[in-house]
mmCIF file of C-alpha atoms in Angstrom:
data_model
loop_
_atom_site.group_PDB
_atom_site.id
_atom_site.type_symbol
_atom_site.label_atom_id
_atom_site.label_comp_id
_atom_site.label_asym_id
_atom_site.label_seq_id
_atom_site.Cartn_x
_atom_site.Cartn_y
_atom_site.Cartn_z
ATOM 1 C CA MET Q 16 23.608 -80.151 54.018
ATOM 2 C CA VAL Q 17 21.331 -78.938 51.252
ATOM 3 C CA GLN Q 18 23.102 -77.030 48.517
ATOM 4 C CA HIS Q 19 23.298 -76.718 44.774
ATOM 5 C CA SER Q 20 26.441 -78.373 43.438
ATOM 6 C CA LYS Q 21 28.638 -76.622 40.902
ATOM 7 C CA LYS Q 22 27.167 -78.746 38.079
ATOM 8 C CA ILE Q 23 23.632 -77.851 39.113
ATOM 9 C CA ARG Q 24 24.515 -74.146 39.295
ATOM 10 C CA VAL Q 25 25.961 -74.282 35.774
ATOM 11 C CA LEU Q 26 22.843 -76.104 34.575
ATOM 12 C CA ALA Q 27 20.644 -73.486 36.254
ATOM 13 C CA TYR Q 28 22.473 -70.649 34.488
ATOM 14 C CA ILE Q 29 22.170 -72.458 31.144
ATOM 15 C CA CYS Q 30 18.439 -72.914 31.732
ATOM 16 C CA ALA Q 31 18.138 -69.238 32.604
ATOM 17 C CA VAL Q 32 19.915 -68.186 29.410
ATOM 18 C CA ILE Q 33 17.495 -70.329 27.410
ATOM 19 C CA LEU Q 34 14.281 -69.585 29.321
ATOM 20 C CA MET Q 35 14.538 -65.888 30.202
ATOM 21 C CA PRO Q 36 14.157 -64.708 26.580
ATOM 22 C CA VAL Q 37 11.083 -66.942 26.308
ATOM 23 C CA TYR Q 38 9.611 -65.655 29.586
ATOM 24 C CA ILE Q 39 10.158 -62.032 28.628
ATOM 25 C CA GLY Q 40 9.845 -62.184 24.845
ATOM 26 C CA GLY Q 41 6.850 -64.523 24.668
ATOM 27 C CA PRO Q 42 4.249 -62.135 26.084
ATOM 28 C CA LEU Q 43 5.854 -59.137 24.377
ATOM 29 C CA SER Q 44 5.732 -60.814 20.974
ATOM 30 C CA MET Q 45 2.114 -61.888 21.528
ATOM 31 C CA ILE Q 46 1.160 -58.329 22.471
ATOM 32 C CA PHE Q 47 3.055 -56.921 19.480
ATOM 33 C CA LEU Q 48 1.460 -59.386 17.040
ATOM 34 C CA SER Q 49 -2.007 -58.871 18.504
ATOM 35 C CA ALA Q 50 -1.802 -55.083 18.630
ATOM 36 C CA ASN Q 51 -2.266 -54.823 14.864
ATOM 37 C CA ARG Q 52 -5.266 -57.151 14.856
ATOM 38 C CA ILE Q 53 -7.217 -55.896 17.876
ATOM 39 C CA PRO Q 54 -8.499 -52.645 16.258
ATOM 40 C CA GLU Q 55 -9.592 -54.518 13.105
ATOM 41 C CA ALA Q 56 -11.196 -57.512 14.846
ATOM 42 C CA ASP Q 57 -14.733 -57.910 16.133
ATOM 43 C CA VAL Q 58 -15.392 -57.518 19.858
ATOM 44 C CA SER Q 59 -15.180 -61.213 20.802
ATOM 45 C CA THR Q 60 -11.866 -61.694 18.983
ATOM 46 C CA SER Q 61 -10.447 -58.549 20.589
ATOM 47 C CA ILE Q 62 -11.498 -59.704 24.054
ATOM 48 C CA PHE Q 63 -10.011 -63.142 23.393
ATOM 49 C CA LEU Q 64 -6.670 -61.644 22.302
ATOM 50 C CA VAL Q 65 -6.543 -59.284 25.290
ATOM 51 C CA VAL Q 66 -7.295 -62.156 27.705
ATOM 52 C CA ILE Q 67 -4.656 -64.427 26.115
ATOM 53 C CA CYS Q 68 -2.057 -61.628 26.258
ATOM 54 C CA GLY Q 69 -2.945 -60.951 29.902
ATOM 55 C CA ILE Q 70 -2.688 -64.612 30.897
ATOM 56 C CA LEU Q 71 0.642 -65.051 29.089
ATOM 57 C CA THR Q 72 2.037 -61.917 30.706
ATOM 58 C CA PHE Q 73 0.967 -63.072 34.179
ATOM 59 C CA VAL Q 74 2.218 -66.674 33.869
ATOM 60 C CA PHE Q 75 5.516 -65.863 32.174
ATOM 61 C CA GLY Q 76 6.057 -62.921 34.524
ATOM 62 C CA LYS Q 77 5.607 -65.247 37.496
ATOM 63 C CA PHE Q 78 8.083 -67.739 36.021
ATOM 64 C CA ALA Q 79 10.630 -64.988 35.334
ATOM 65 C CA TYR Q 80 10.245 -63.660 38.894
ATOM 66 C CA LEU Q 81 10.758 -67.150 40.354
ATOM 67 C CA MET Q 82 13.784 -67.693 38.102
ATOM 68 C CA PHE Q 83 15.450 -64.421 39.188
ATOM 69 C CA ARG Q 84 14.734 -65.202 42.841
ATOM 70 C CA PHE Q 85 16.134 -68.720 42.416
ATOM 71 C CA LEU Q 86 19.321 -67.493 40.711
ATOM 72 C CA LYS Q 87 19.948 -65.027 43.556
ATOM 73 C CA SER Q 88 20.027 -67.836 46.112
ATOM 74 C CA LEU Q 89 22.050 -70.460 44.208
ATOM 75 C CA LYS Q 90 25.140 -70.181 46.417
ATOM 76 C CA VAL Q 91 23.238 -70.359 49.710
ATOM 77 C CA SER Q 92 23.381 -73.630 51.657
ATOM 78 C CA PHE Q 93 21.787 -74.915 54.833
ATOM 79 C CA THR Q 94 21.617 -77.803 57.230
ATOM 80 C CA PHE Q 95 18.456 -79.068 58.854
ATOM 81 C CA ASP Q 96 17.352 -81.194 61.784
ATOM 82 C CA ASP Q 97 14.263 -81.725 63.938
ATOM 83 C CA SER Q 98 14.452 -78.229 65.421
ATOM 84 C CA GLY Q 99 14.841 -76.237 62.177
ATOM 85 C CA ILE Q 100 17.437 -75.065 59.689
ATOM 86 C CA SER Q 101 20.757 -73.206 59.773
ATOM 87 C CA LEU Q 102 21.052 -71.100 56.622
ATOM 88 C CA THR Q 103 24.543 -70.032 55.509
ATOM 89 C CA ASN Q 104 24.918 -67.150 53.056
ATOM 90 C CA ASN Q 105 28.283 -65.441 52.417
ATOM 91 C CA GLY Q 106 29.719 -66.817 55.658
ATOM 92 C CA LYS Q 107 26.788 -65.548 57.732
ATOM 93 C CA THR Q 108 24.634 -68.195 59.435
ATOM 94 C CA ASP Q 109 21.011 -67.628 60.438
ATOM 95 C CA VAL Q 110 18.957 -70.165 62.387
ATOM 96 C CA TYR Q 111 15.219 -70.647 61.800
ATOM 97 C CA SER Q 112 12.812 -72.951 63.593
ATOM 98 C CA TRP Q 113 10.325 -74.983 61.584
ATOM 99 C CA HIS Q 114 7.546 -72.832 63.010
ATOM 100 C CA GLU Q 115 9.138 -69.755 61.405
ATOM 101 C CA LEU Q 116 9.130 -71.482 57.990
ATOM 102 C CA GLU Q 117 5.405 -72.302 57.788
ATOM 103 C CA LYS Q 118 4.894 -69.864 54.892
ATOM 104 C CA SER Q 119 7.316 -71.823 52.694
ATOM 105 C CA LYS Q 120 5.844 -72.855 49.367
ATOM 106 C CA GLU Q 121 6.463 -75.376 46.624
ATOM 107 C CA TYR Q 122 6.197 -74.378 42.968
ATOM 108 C CA THR Q 123 5.844 -77.711 41.194
ATOM 109 C CA SER Q 124 5.638 -76.130 37.738
ATOM 110 C CA CYS Q 125 9.142 -74.713 38.285
ATOM 111 C CA GLN Q 126 10.488 -77.678 40.297
ATOM 112 C CA ILE Q 127 11.502 -75.434 43.194
ATOM 113 C CA PHE Q 128 10.676 -75.089 46.871
ATOM 114 C CA CYS Q 129 10.953 -71.621 48.394
ATOM 115 C CA LEU Q 130 11.844 -71.172 52.045
ATOM 116 C CA ILE Q 131 9.917 -68.179 53.328
ATOM 117 C CA ASP Q 132 10.082 -66.948 56.924
ATOM 118 C CA SER Q 133 7.150 -65.877 59.108
ATOM 119 C CA LYS Q 134 7.558 -62.255 57.917
ATOM 120 C CA GLY Q 135 7.102 -63.344 54.291
ATOM 121 C CA GLN Q 136 10.768 -62.775 53.403
ATOM 122 C CA HIS Q 137 12.238 -65.147 50.821
ATOM 123 C CA LEU Q 138 15.246 -66.981 52.249
ATOM 124 C CA PHE Q 139 16.206 -69.607 49.705
ATOM 125 C CA SER Q 140 14.889 -71.337 46.592
ATOM 126 C CA ILE Q 141 15.787 -75.007 46.317
ATOM 127 C CA TRP Q 142 15.736 -76.802 42.998
ATOM 128 C CA GLU Q 143 14.728 -80.435 43.219
ATOM 129 C CA TYR Q 144 18.169 -81.406 41.864
ATOM 130 C CA ALA Q 145 19.979 -79.982 44.915
ATOM 131 C CA ASP Q 146 22.013 -82.287 47.140
ATOM 132 C CA ASN Q 147 19.853 -83.917 49.875
ATOM 133 C CA TYR Q 148 16.651 -82.380 48.474
ATOM 134 C CA ALA Q 149 14.540 -85.525 48.992
ATOM 135 C CA GLU Q 150 15.503 -85.836 52.664
ATOM 136 C CA PHE Q 151 14.818 -82.139 53.230
ATOM 137 C CA ARG Q 152 11.390 -82.310 51.576
ATOM 138 C CA GLN Q 153 10.495 -85.329 53.696
ATOM 139 C CA MET Q 154 11.454 -83.386 56.830
ATOM 140 C CA THR Q 155 9.437 -80.320 55.743
ATOM 141 C CA ALA Q 156 6.423 -82.530 55.100
ATOM 142 C CA GLU Q 157 6.711 -83.918 58.636
ATOM 143 C CA GLN Q 158 7.452 -80.597 60.356
ATOM 144 C CA ILE Q 159 5.307 -78.009 58.560
ATOM 145 C CA GLY Q 160 3.106 -80.079 56.279
ATOM 146 C CA THR Q 161 4.235 -78.705 52.919
#
């Protein structure tokens, strides 16, 4: 069974409390600090500041989105075998074949693997510290190549 233990869930919430202000406040502070300088600066400096603010907003926004999505699925667990996975969420079990999970994606910068079904719906985000993560990743590499 792949699941996040109670210790890992607590650690995830602590990380969220520390990182979410950075993910949200970082781009906002850069925009706020740059807003006073852009009208006074020459064109190349203004373009540089706008590009940096845009990149920071995109990257930190992506990280915040992945963090929220991960936190939503912390209590979900699943089992896996050669035919697919059985995902249990709030007592409800759904079965997915490996073929249905081909859109799943790994985000190495965030240390998570997201299970995504064939419709593009997010099912579960797995942190690499979850129980049985290594065995699951080996199976996904064999079954769907990710």
